[in-house]
mmCIF file of C-alpha atoms and ligand atoms in Angstrom:
data_model
loop_
_atom_site.group_PDB
_atom_site.id
_atom_site.type_symbol
_atom_site.label_atom_id
_atom_site.label_comp_id
_atom_site.label_asym_id
_atom_site.label_seq_id
_atom_site.Cartn_x
_atom_site.Cartn_y
_atom_site.Cartn_z
ATOM 1 C CA MET A 1 128.473 122.358 142.247
ATOM 2 C CA SER A 2 126.477 119.217 141.770
ATOM 3 C CA GLU A 3 126.867 117.843 138.333
ATOM 4 C CA VAL A 4 124.052 115.792 136.854
ATOM 5 C CA ARG A 5 125.064 112.213 136.487
ATOM 6 C CA VAL A 6 123.616 110.284 133.614
ATOM 7 C CA GLY A 7 122.707 106.611 133.722
ATOM 8 C CA LEU A 8 121.736 104.393 130.812
ATOM 9 C CA VAL A 9 119.840 101.127 131.207
ATOM 10 C CA ILE A 10 120.097 98.740 128.247
ATOM 11 C CA GLU A 11 117.651 95.930 128.924
ATOM 12 C CA ASP A 12 114.895 94.276 126.902
ATOM 13 C CA ASP A 13 112.960 92.875 129.862
ATOM 14 C CA GLN A 14 110.531 95.576 130.869
ATOM 15 C CA ASP A 15 110.313 94.612 134.546
ATOM 16 C CA ILE A 16 114.065 94.515 135.053
ATOM 17 C CA ARG A 17 114.489 97.693 133.039
ATOM 18 C CA GLU A 18 112.057 99.478 135.336
ATOM 19 C CA LEU A 19 113.694 98.049 138.452
ATOM 20 C CA VAL A 20 117.146 99.216 137.373
ATOM 21 C CA ARG A 21 115.788 102.576 136.306
ATOM 22 C CA VAL A 22 114.333 103.113 139.772
ATOM 23 C CA VAL A 23 117.558 102.059 141.514
ATOM 24 C CA LEU A 24 119.648 104.469 139.456
ATOM 25 C CA SER A 25 117.104 107.275 139.876
ATOM 26 C CA GLN A 26 117.206 106.821 143.628
ATOM 27 C CA ALA A 27 120.996 106.970 143.470
ATOM 28 C CA GLY A 28 120.638 110.405 141.890
ATOM 29 C CA PHE A 29 121.062 109.659 138.214
ATOM 30 C CA ASP A 30 119.227 111.158 135.308
ATOM 31 C CA VAL A 31 118.260 107.802 133.797
ATOM 32 C CA HIS A 32 117.665 106.903 130.154
ATOM 33 C CA VAL A 33 116.608 103.498 128.926
ATOM 34 C CA ALA A 34 117.079 101.451 125.767
ATOM 35 C CA SER A 35 115.441 98.117 124.991
ATOM 36 C CA THR A 36 117.724 96.961 122.185
ATOM 37 C CA GLY A 37 121.475 96.775 121.729
ATOM 38 C CA SER A 38 121.550 99.131 118.765
ATOM 39 C CA ALA A 39 119.436 101.735 120.568
ATOM 40 C CA GLY A 40 121.774 101.369 123.550
ATOM 41 C CA VAL A 41 124.903 101.968 121.457
ATOM 42 C CA THR A 42 123.322 105.086 119.950
ATOM 43 C CA SER A 43 122.196 106.403 123.339
ATOM 44 C CA ALA A 44 125.633 105.772 124.841
ATOM 45 C CA ARG A 45 127.189 107.863 122.095
ATOM 46 C CA GLU A 46 124.675 110.684 122.393
ATOM 47 C CA LEU A 47 124.287 110.875 126.174
ATOM 48 C CA ASN A 48 127.852 110.229 127.346
ATOM 49 C CA PRO A 49 126.546 108.436 130.451
ATOM 50 C CA ASP A 50 128.530 107.923 133.640
ATOM 51 C CA VAL A 51 127.021 104.511 134.272
ATOM 52 C CA ILE A 52 125.568 101.919 131.933
ATOM 53 C CA THR A 53 123.845 98.716 132.955
ATOM 54 C CA LEU A 54 123.974 96.270 130.107
ATOM 55 C CA ASP A 55 121.898 93.126 129.736
ATOM 56 C CA LEU A 56 123.853 90.387 127.982
ATOM 57 C CA GLY A 57 120.829 88.789 126.316
ATOM 58 C CA LEU A 58 119.365 91.413 124.005
ATOM 59 C CA PRO A 59 117.071 90.775 121.028
ATOM 60 C CA ASP A 60 119.254 92.261 118.302
ATOM 61 C CA ILE A 61 122.974 92.416 119.173
ATOM 62 C CA ASP A 62 124.413 90.406 122.047
ATOM 63 C CA GLY A 63 125.668 92.330 125.048
ATOM 64 C CA PHE A 64 129.321 91.497 124.409
ATOM 65 C CA GLU A 65 129.196 93.225 121.040
ATOM 66 C CA VAL A 66 127.222 96.110 122.518
ATOM 67 C CA ALA A 67 129.977 96.589 125.117
ATOM 68 C CA ARG A 68 132.672 96.560 122.426
ATOM 69 C CA GLN A 69 130.830 99.164 120.403
ATOM 70 C CA ILE A 70 130.142 101.379 123.404
ATOM 71 C CA ARG A 71 133.817 101.231 124.358
ATOM 72 C CA LYS A 72 134.776 102.886 121.082
ATOM 73 C CA SER A 73 133.288 106.158 122.298
ATOM 74 C CA SER A 74 132.690 105.884 126.034
ATOM 75 C CA ASP A 75 134.515 105.454 129.318
ATOM 76 C CA ALA A 76 131.241 104.905 131.164
ATOM 77 C CA TYR A 77 131.258 102.493 134.056
ATOM 78 C CA ILE A 78 129.607 99.417 132.533
ATOM 79 C CA ILE A 79 127.886 96.871 134.763
ATOM 80 C CA MET A 80 126.935 93.733 132.868
ATOM 81 C CA LEU A 81 123.733 92.031 133.981
ATOM 82 C CA THR A 82 123.910 88.329 133.223
ATOM 83 C CA ALA A 83 120.995 85.926 133.324
ATOM 84 C CA ARG A 84 123.154 82.919 134.004
ATOM 85 C CA ALA A 85 125.735 82.455 136.686
ATOM 86 C CA GLU A 86 128.141 81.075 134.127
ATOM 87 C CA GLU A 87 131.596 82.274 134.742
ATOM 88 C CA LEU A 88 132.497 82.232 131.073
ATOM 89 C CA ASP A 89 129.794 84.817 130.391
ATOM 90 C CA THR A 90 131.022 87.169 133.046
ATOM 91 C CA LEU A 91 134.658 86.841 132.016
ATOM 92 C CA MET A 92 133.763 87.407 128.356
ATOM 93 C CA GLY A 93 131.743 90.422 129.406
ATOM 94 C CA LEU A 94 134.711 91.915 131.221
ATOM 95 C CA GLU A 95 136.973 91.163 128.269
ATOM 96 C CA ALA A 96 134.519 92.983 126.013
ATOM 97 C CA GLY A 97 134.858 96.131 128.130
ATOM 98 C CA GLY A 98 132.603 95.680 131.146
ATOM 99 C CA ASP A 99 133.815 96.939 134.522
ATOM 100 C CA ASP A 100 131.654 94.813 136.765
ATOM 101 C CA TYR A 101 128.792 92.360 136.601
ATOM 102 C CA LEU A 102 125.781 91.159 138.529
ATOM 103 C CA THR A 103 123.894 87.918 138.070
ATOM 104 C CA LYS A 104 120.111 88.037 137.839
ATOM 105 C CA PRO A 105 118.188 87.976 140.017
ATOM 106 C CA PHE A 106 120.158 90.568 141.968
ATOM 107 C CA ARG A 107 119.173 92.635 144.943
ATOM 108 C CA PRO A 108 118.548 96.301 144.150
ATOM 109 C CA ARG A 109 120.678 97.173 147.168
ATOM 110 C CA GLU A 110 123.613 95.300 145.669
ATOM 111 C CA LEU A 111 123.325 97.206 142.397
ATOM 112 C CA ARG A 112 123.107 100.495 144.233
ATOM 113 C CA ALA A 113 126.121 99.645 146.406
ATOM 114 C CA ARG A 114 128.242 98.893 143.340
ATOM 115 C CA VAL A 115 127.195 102.032 141.542
ATOM 116 C CA GLU A 116 127.924 104.160 144.582
ATOM 117 C CA ALA A 117 131.318 102.542 145.154
ATOM 118 C CA MET A 118 132.164 103.298 141.565
ATOM 119 C CA MET A 119 131.025 106.906 141.790
ATOM 120 C CA ARG A 120 133.434 107.443 144.675
ATOM 121 C CA ARG A 121 136.235 106.560 142.290
ATOM 122 C CA PRO A 122 137.745 109.501 140.476
ATOM 123 C CA ARG A 123 136.861 110.179 136.893
ATOM 124 C CA ALA A 124 138.087 113.487 135.510
ATOM 125 C CA SER A 125 140.605 116.086 136.524
ATOM 126 C CA SER A 126 138.830 118.658 138.656
ATOM 127 C CA GLU A 127 136.756 116.306 140.800
ATOM 128 C CA SER A 128 137.828 115.457 144.285
ATOM 129 C CA ARG A 129 140.104 112.494 144.086
ATOM 130 C CA SER A 130 141.433 111.058 147.283
ATOM 131 C CA VAL A 131 143.009 108.104 145.518
ATOM 132 C CA ALA A 132 144.743 110.045 142.772
ATOM 133 C CA GLU A 133 146.260 112.455 145.248
ATOM 134 C CA GLU A 134 148.286 109.666 146.758
ATOM 135 C CA VAL A 135 150.606 109.672 143.766
ATOM 136 C CA ASP A 136 152.447 112.413 141.957
ATOM 137 C CA PRO A 137 150.170 114.047 139.435
ATOM 138 C CA GLU A 138 152.504 112.885 136.672
ATOM 139 C CA VAL A 139 154.338 109.587 136.792
ATOM 140 C CA SER A 140 156.539 108.088 134.137
ATOM 141 C CA HIS A 141 157.712 104.506 134.124
ATOM 142 C CA ASN A 142 159.603 102.762 131.322
ATOM 143 C CA GLY A 143 158.319 105.214 128.733
ATOM 144 C CA LEU A 144 154.731 105.206 129.919
ATOM 145 C CA ALA A 145 153.556 108.619 131.128
ATOM 146 C CA VAL A 146 150.572 108.548 133.441
ATOM 147 C CA SER A 147 148.732 111.576 134.732
ATOM 148 C CA ALA A 148 146.550 110.895 137.731
ATOM 149 C CA GLY A 149 145.054 114.365 137.417
ATOM 150 C CA SER A 150 143.805 114.144 133.866
ATOM 151 C CA ARG A 151 143.531 110.358 134.029
ATOM 152 C CA THR A 152 145.534 109.778 130.894
ATOM 153 C CA ALA A 153 148.210 107.251 130.012
ATOM 154 C CA VAL A 154 150.499 108.069 127.099
ATOM 155 C CA LEU A 155 152.842 105.572 125.497
ATOM 156 C CA ASN A 156 155.138 106.553 122.619
ATOM 157 C CA GLY A 157 153.173 109.739 122.107
ATOM 158 C CA THR A 158 149.830 107.944 121.851
ATOM 159 C CA GLU A 159 147.167 108.155 124.511
ATOM 160 C CA LEU A 160 145.919 104.727 125.475
ATOM 161 C CA LYS A 161 142.192 104.167 125.569
ATOM 162 C CA LEU A 162 141.860 102.633 129.011
ATOM 163 C CA THR A 163 138.621 101.962 130.824
ATOM 164 C CA ARG A 164 138.293 103.524 134.237
ATOM 165 C CA THR A 165 138.877 100.165 135.848
ATOM 166 C CA GLU A 166 142.045 99.569 133.832
ATOM 167 C CA PHE A 167 143.316 103.029 134.654
ATOM 168 C CA ASP A 168 142.658 102.560 138.367
ATOM 169 C CA LEU A 169 144.520 99.237 138.387
ATOM 170 C CA LEU A 170 147.472 100.767 136.556
ATOM 171 C CA LEU A 171 147.524 103.639 139.017
ATOM 172 C CA ALA A 172 147.380 101.231 141.954
ATOM 173 C CA LEU A 173 150.570 99.518 140.755
ATOM 174 C CA LEU A 174 152.329 102.801 140.007
ATOM 175 C CA GLU A 175 151.557 103.987 143.520
ATOM 176 C CA THR A 176 153.046 101.015 145.264
ATOM 177 C CA GLY A 177 155.873 100.124 142.908
ATOM 178 C CA ARG A 178 157.635 96.896 143.822
ATOM 179 C CA ILE A 179 155.253 96.042 146.632
ATOM 180 C CA VAL A 180 153.090 93.123 145.556
ATOM 181 C CA ARG A 181 149.361 93.720 145.471
ATOM 182 C CA THR A 182 147.191 90.645 145.760
ATOM 183 C CA LYS A 183 144.146 90.239 143.540
ATOM 184 C CA ALA A 184 142.010 90.756 146.643
ATOM 185 C CA ASP A 185 143.859 94.029 147.384
ATOM 186 C CA LEU A 186 143.135 95.214 143.879
ATOM 187 C CA ALA A 187 139.495 94.109 143.998
ATOM 188 C CA ARG A 188 139.098 96.158 147.193
ATOM 189 C CA ARG A 189 140.792 99.059 145.516
ATOM 190 C CA LEU A 190 138.182 98.929 142.757
ATOM 191 C CA ARG A 191 135.515 99.168 145.454
ATOM 192 C CA ASN A 192 137.372 102.190 146.778
ATOM 193 C CA GLU A 193 138.156 100.434 150.057
ATOM 194 C CA PRO A 194 141.466 100.627 151.866
ATOM 195 C CA TYR A 195 143.716 97.643 151.284
ATOM 196 C CA ASP A 196 143.817 96.671 154.930
ATOM 197 C CA VAL A 197 140.090 96.483 155.629
ATOM 198 C CA GLY A 198 140.089 92.796 154.806
ATOM 199 C CA SER A 199 136.536 92.754 153.491
ATOM 200 C CA TYR A 200 135.319 89.679 151.652
ATOM 201 C CA VAL A 201 136.464 89.239 148.064
ATOM 202 C CA SER A 202 134.954 86.370 146.072
ATOM 203 C CA ASP A 203 136.884 84.096 143.703
ATOM 204 C CA ALA A 204 134.864 85.614 140.880
ATOM 205 C CA ASP A 205 135.960 89.127 141.854
ATOM 206 C CA GLU A 206 139.589 87.979 141.897
ATOM 207 C CA ARG A 207 139.178 86.458 138.450
ATOM 208 C CA ALA A 208 137.627 89.714 137.287
ATOM 209 C CA VAL A 209 140.844 91.475 138.357
ATOM 210 C CA GLU A 210 142.800 88.942 136.261
ATOM 211 C CA VAL A 211 140.650 89.716 133.229
ATOM 212 C CA HIS A 212 141.041 93.480 133.670
ATOM 213 C CA MET A 213 144.803 93.020 134.066
ATOM 214 C CA GLY A 214 144.849 90.923 130.881
ATOM 215 C CA ASN A 215 142.993 93.657 129.017
ATOM 216 C CA LEU A 216 145.349 96.279 130.377
ATOM 217 C CA ARG A 217 148.386 94.204 129.386
ATOM 218 C CA LYS A 218 147.037 93.917 125.839
ATOM 219 C CA LYS A 219 146.472 97.648 125.549
ATOM 220 C CA LEU A 220 149.977 98.338 126.857
ATOM 221 C CA GLY A 221 151.433 95.698 124.539
ATOM 222 C CA ASP A 222 153.192 94.380 127.626
ATOM 223 C CA SER A 223 154.785 90.969 127.834
ATOM 224 C CA ILE A 224 154.107 88.416 130.558
ATOM 225 C CA GLN A 225 157.613 86.975 130.278
ATOM 226 C CA ALA A 226 159.493 90.281 130.146
ATOM 227 C CA PRO A 227 157.101 92.870 131.525
ATOM 228 C CA ARG A 228 157.822 96.571 131.367
ATOM 229 C CA TRP A 229 154.895 97.483 133.622
ATOM 230 C CA LEU A 230 152.667 94.676 134.834
ATOM 231 C CA GLU A 231 154.630 91.982 136.581
ATOM 232 C CA THR A 232 152.672 88.917 137.618
ATOM 233 C CA VAL A 233 153.804 87.359 140.872
ATOM 234 C CA ARG A 234 152.556 83.837 140.472
ATOM 235 C CA GLY A 235 150.045 82.709 143.030
ATOM 236 C CA VAL A 236 150.151 86.092 144.755
ATOM 237 C CA GLY A 237 149.244 89.044 142.601
ATOM 238 C CA TYR A 238 150.876 91.862 140.710
ATOM 239 C CA ARG A 239 153.456 94.577 141.069
ATOM 240 C CA LEU A 240 155.132 97.174 138.951
ATOM 241 C CA ALA A 241 157.975 95.803 136.820
ATOM 242 C CA PRO A 242 161.399 97.279 137.589
ATOM 243 C CA GLY A 243 162.385 100.496 135.890
ATOM 244 C CA SER A 244 164.924 100.243 133.103
ATOM 245 C CA SER A 245 167.517 102.846 132.243
ATOM 246 C CA ASN A 246 166.775 102.962 128.500
HETATM 247 CA CA1 CA B 1 117.394 90.024 128.158
#
C-alpha cells in the first residue's frame, strides 16, 4: 500500500543540504540531493519527485530559472528556500512556479510541518482525497472541464498545466461557487485546514495566494475585468464568476 515518496533537495550549502535531507528522510521520503541548479533540473526530470526544496541562490542557474525549468516536466510540490526575507524574492519565486517558501534560517519543524500539510493534499486519482470528494468528480464551468478525480483541467480541448497549488485553488472556488473565499480561507485550504478553524495566516501567505491566483488566471487566459472563472472581490477575496449560457 505504501508508496515510496521521493524528495529532492537542491541546495549548494552543504550544511543546509544535509539538514533538509535529514528532515525529509524523517518525514519518510527517499531523498536525493543536488548541489547545482542544472543537476537539480536533471534530477527532477529523472526522479519525478513529490517534493522539491529549492535554494534560490545557486552557483550556476538562479533558483527562479530552475523552478521554471522544473515546471516544464514536473508537478512536484516546490518549496523555495530564500536567504533573504525580501518579499520580492518570495513573490518572484512563486511566480516562477514555487508552491511555498521558507526564509533561512528556518526551523526544521516548520519545514516538516509544511511538507506534511502538503502531503495530506490530494495528488493523483486513486489516492484518498477528502477534499476532492466534496465536489462532483467532474465539473464544468464556462467551458472549463475540471476533474477532481484525475486532477485535470481541460479548456477548449487542451489540458492546462496547473501546479498542484493552482489546481487546489481552482477546485476550492468551483466547490463553493458564488460564495466569496477570503485569501486567508484559501491559504488555510492550501494547508489542508478547514476554513473555519481561524488559524493564523500571515500577510505574506495572503500575498502568496494572490500570486498563485495571478498565475492561475494567466494559464486560464482569464480576464480581471470580465472574468469567466476567477472573480476578484476587491478587498475581500475571490469567488467563481457566474456561469454563462453560451
Ligand atoms: Ca545558496
